[in-house]
Short mmCIF file of C-alpha atoms in Angstrom, two decimals:
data_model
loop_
_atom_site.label_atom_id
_atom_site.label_comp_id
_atom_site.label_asym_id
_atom_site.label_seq_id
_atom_site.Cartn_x
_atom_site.Cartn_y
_atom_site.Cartn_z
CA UNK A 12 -8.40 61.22 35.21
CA UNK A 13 -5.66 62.32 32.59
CA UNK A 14 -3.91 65.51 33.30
CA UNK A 15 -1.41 67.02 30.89
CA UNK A 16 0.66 70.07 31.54
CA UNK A 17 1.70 72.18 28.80
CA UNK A 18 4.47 75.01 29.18
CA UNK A 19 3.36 78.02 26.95
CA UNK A 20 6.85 79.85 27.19
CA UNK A 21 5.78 82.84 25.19
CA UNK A 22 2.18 83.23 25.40
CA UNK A 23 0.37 86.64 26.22
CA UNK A 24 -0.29 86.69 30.09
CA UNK A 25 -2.64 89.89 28.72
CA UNK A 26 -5.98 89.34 26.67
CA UNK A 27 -4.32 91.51 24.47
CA UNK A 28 -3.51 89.61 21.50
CA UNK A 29 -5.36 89.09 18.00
CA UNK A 30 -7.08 85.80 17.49
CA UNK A 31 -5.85 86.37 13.75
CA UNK A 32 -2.07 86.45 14.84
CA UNK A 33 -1.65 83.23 17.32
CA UNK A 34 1.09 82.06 15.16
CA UNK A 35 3.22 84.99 15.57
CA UNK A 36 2.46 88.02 18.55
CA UNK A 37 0.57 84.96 20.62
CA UNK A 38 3.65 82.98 21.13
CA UNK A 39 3.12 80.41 19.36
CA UNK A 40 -0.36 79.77 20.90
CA UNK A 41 -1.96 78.11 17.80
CA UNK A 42 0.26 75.51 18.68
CA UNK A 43 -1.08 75.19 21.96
CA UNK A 44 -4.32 75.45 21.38
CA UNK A 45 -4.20 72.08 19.33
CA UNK A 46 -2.89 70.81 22.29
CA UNK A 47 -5.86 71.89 24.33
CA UNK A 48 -8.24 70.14 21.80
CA UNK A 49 -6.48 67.13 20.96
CA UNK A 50 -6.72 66.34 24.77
CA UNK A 51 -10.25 66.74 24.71
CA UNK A 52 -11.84 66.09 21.39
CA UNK A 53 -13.35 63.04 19.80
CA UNK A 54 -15.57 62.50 17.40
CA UNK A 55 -18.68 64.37 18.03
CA UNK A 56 -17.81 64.25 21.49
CA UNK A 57 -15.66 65.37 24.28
CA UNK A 58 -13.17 64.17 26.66
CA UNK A 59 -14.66 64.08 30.51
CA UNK A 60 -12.33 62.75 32.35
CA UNK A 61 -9.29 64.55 30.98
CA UNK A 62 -7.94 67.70 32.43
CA UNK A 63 -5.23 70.37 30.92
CA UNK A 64 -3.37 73.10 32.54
CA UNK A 65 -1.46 75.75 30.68
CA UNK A 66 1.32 77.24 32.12
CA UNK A 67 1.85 80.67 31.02
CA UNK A 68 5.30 82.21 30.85
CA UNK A 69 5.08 80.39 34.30
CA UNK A 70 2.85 83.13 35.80
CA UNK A 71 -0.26 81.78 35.15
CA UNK A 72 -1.85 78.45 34.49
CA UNK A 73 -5.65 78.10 33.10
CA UNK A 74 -6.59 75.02 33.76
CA UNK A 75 -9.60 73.04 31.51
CA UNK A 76 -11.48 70.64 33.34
CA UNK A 77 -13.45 68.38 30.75
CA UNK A 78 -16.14 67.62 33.28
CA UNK A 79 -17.13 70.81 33.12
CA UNK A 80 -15.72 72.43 29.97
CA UNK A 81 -18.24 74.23 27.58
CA UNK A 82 -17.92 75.75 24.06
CA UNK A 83 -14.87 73.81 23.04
CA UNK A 84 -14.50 73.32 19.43
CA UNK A 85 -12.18 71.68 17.44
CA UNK A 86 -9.76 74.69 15.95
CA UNK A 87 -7.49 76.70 17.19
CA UNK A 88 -9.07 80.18 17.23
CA UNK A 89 -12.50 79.11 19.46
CA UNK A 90 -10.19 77.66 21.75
CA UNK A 91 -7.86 80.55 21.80
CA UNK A 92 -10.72 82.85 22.08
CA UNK A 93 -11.29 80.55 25.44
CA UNK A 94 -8.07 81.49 26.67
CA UNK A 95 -8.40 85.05 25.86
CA UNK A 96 -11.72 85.36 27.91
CA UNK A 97 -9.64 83.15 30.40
CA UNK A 98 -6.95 86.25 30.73
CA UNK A 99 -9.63 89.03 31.12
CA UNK A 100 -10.27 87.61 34.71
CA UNK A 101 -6.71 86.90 35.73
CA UNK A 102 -6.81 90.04 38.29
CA UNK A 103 -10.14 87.92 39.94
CA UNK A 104 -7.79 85.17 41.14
CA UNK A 105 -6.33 86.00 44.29
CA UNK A 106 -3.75 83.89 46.17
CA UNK A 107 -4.50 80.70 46.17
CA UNK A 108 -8.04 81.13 44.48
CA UNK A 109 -8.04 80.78 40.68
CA UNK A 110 -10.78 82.99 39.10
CA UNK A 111 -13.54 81.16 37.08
CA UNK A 112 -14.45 83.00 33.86
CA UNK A 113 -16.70 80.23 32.49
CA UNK A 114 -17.17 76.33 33.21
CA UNK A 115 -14.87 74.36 32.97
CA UNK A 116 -11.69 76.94 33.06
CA UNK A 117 -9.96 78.42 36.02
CA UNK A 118 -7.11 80.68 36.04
CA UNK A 119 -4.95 80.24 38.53
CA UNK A 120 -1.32 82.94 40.06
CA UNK A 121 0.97 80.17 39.83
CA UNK A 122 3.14 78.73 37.49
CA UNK A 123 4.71 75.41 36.86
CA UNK A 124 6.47 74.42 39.68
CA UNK A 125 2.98 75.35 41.56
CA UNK A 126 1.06 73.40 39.74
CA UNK A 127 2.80 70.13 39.59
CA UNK A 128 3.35 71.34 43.38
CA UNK A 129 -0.90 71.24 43.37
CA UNK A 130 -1.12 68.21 41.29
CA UNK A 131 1.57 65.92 41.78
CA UNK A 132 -0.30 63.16 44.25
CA UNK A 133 -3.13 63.11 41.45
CA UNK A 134 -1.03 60.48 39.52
CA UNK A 135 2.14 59.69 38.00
CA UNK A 136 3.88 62.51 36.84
CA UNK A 137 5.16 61.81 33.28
CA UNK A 138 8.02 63.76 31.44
CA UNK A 139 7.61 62.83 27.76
CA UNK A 140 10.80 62.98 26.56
CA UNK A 141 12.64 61.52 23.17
CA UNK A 142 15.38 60.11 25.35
CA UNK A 143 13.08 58.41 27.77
CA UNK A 144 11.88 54.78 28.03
CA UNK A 145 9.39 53.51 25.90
CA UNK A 146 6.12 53.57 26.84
CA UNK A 147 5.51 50.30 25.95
CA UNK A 148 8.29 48.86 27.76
CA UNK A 149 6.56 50.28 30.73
CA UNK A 150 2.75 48.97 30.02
CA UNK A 151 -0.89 51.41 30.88
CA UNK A 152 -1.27 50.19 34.10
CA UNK A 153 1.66 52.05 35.43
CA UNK A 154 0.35 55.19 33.64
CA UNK A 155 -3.10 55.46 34.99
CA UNK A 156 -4.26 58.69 36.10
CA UNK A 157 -1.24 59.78 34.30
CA UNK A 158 0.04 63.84 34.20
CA UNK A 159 2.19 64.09 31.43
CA UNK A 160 4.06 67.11 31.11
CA UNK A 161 5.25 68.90 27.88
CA UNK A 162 7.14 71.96 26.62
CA UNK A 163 5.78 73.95 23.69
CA UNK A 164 8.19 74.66 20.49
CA UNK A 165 11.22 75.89 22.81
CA UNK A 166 12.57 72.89 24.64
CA UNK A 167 12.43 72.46 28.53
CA UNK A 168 14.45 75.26 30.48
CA UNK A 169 17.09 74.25 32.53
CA UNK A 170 15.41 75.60 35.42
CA UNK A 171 12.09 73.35 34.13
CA UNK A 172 13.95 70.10 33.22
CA UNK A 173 15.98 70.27 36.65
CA UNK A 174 12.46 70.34 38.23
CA UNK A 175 11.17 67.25 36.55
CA UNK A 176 14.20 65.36 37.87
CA UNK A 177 13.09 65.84 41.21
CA UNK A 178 9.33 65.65 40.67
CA UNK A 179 8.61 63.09 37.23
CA UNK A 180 8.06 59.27 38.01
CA UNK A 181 8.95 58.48 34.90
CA UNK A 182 10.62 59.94 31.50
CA UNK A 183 8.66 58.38 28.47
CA UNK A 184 9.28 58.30 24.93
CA UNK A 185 5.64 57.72 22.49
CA UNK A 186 7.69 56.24 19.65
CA UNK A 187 11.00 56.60 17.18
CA UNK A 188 9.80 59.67 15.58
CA UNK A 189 10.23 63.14 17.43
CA UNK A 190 6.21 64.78 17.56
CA UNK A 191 4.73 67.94 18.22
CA UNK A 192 2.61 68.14 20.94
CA UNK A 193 -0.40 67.53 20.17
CA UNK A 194 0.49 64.69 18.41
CA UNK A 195 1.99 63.49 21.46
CA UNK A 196 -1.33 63.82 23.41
CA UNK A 197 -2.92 61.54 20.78
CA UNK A 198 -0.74 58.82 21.29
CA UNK A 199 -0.81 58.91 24.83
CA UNK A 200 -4.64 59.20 24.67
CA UNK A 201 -4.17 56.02 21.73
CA UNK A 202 -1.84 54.30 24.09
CA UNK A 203 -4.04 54.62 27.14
CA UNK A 204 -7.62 53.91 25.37
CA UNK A 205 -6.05 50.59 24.33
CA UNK A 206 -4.60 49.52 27.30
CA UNK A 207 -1.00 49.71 25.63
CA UNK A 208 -2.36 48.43 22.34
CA UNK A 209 -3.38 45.43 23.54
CA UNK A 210 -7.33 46.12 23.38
CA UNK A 211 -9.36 47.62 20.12
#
């Protein structure tokens, strides 16, 4: 299982945005939501054994389990529209119980030090980084069942990074060039599928 955390810093925690505005009054969440598919999308298939949790303005996370996950396409508004439904059943989750608007998503009253606090003994926690080791200085074995953590376009908070001090294994770089985020999932996905490049 892959896990990857991404920190939505100004996303709605409200269902009410416009799927025709993600760019601007959603925070940024077209951004976000490429993340969401690029962790799950292949050609003409999907991802199974992948799971993402968004962390939203760390009050919320909605977490996509690909096992389960239905009606994901590859653009950005289907997938917001997802999230959306996702946030018109926040008040079901109560406590510890997420609420479960459709398969494959849960939403979930915690943030992000809850859910690496949840997740954490899954796997490795990764902190991709630019100034971290290379990942292939450090090989895919040591990443399996990996949970690599990134920020949207704001960088880590203080409050964040101080937290993946205390909680990351490891603090990776993908390459020489700085990448958005969902181009970061891709090589991590790339990096993983080929057992560090060493298998195509």
């Amino acid at each position: 299982m892959r896990q990857f955390v991404l920190i939505g810093h100004d996303i709605p925690t409200e269902p009410d945005f416009s799927l025709d505005d993600l760019a601007g009054g959603a925070g940024r969440l077209d951004a976000l939501c490429r993340s969401i598919t690029a962790a799950f999308v292949t050609s003409h298939g999907i991802r199974e054994a992948v799971r993402v949790h968004l962390v939203a303005q760390d009050e919320l996370t909605v977490t996509f389990d690909g096992s389960d996950l239905r009606r994901l396409n590859p653009d950005e508004r289907s997938t917001a529209a997802l999230v959306r439904t996702a946030l018109e059943h926040r008040d079901e989750a109560i406590g510890a119980l997420p609420a479960e608007p459709s398969p494959g998503i849960e939403v979930y009253r915690r943030g992000f030090e809850g859910t690496l606090e949840e997740i954490a003994a899954d796997g490795p926690v990764v902190h991709l980084h630019e100034d971290g080791e290379a990942v292939v200085d450090v090989g895919a074995d040591a990443l399996e069942d990996g949970i690599f953590v990134l920020s949207d376009h704001h960088d880590f908070t203080a409050e964040e990074a101080g937290l993946l001090e205390t909680v990351a294994d490891r603090r990776l770089r993908l390459g020489p060039e700085l990448l958005h985020a969902d181009q970061a999932i891709t090589v991590a996905h790339h990096f993983l599928d080929t057992d560090g490049y060493e298998r195509f």
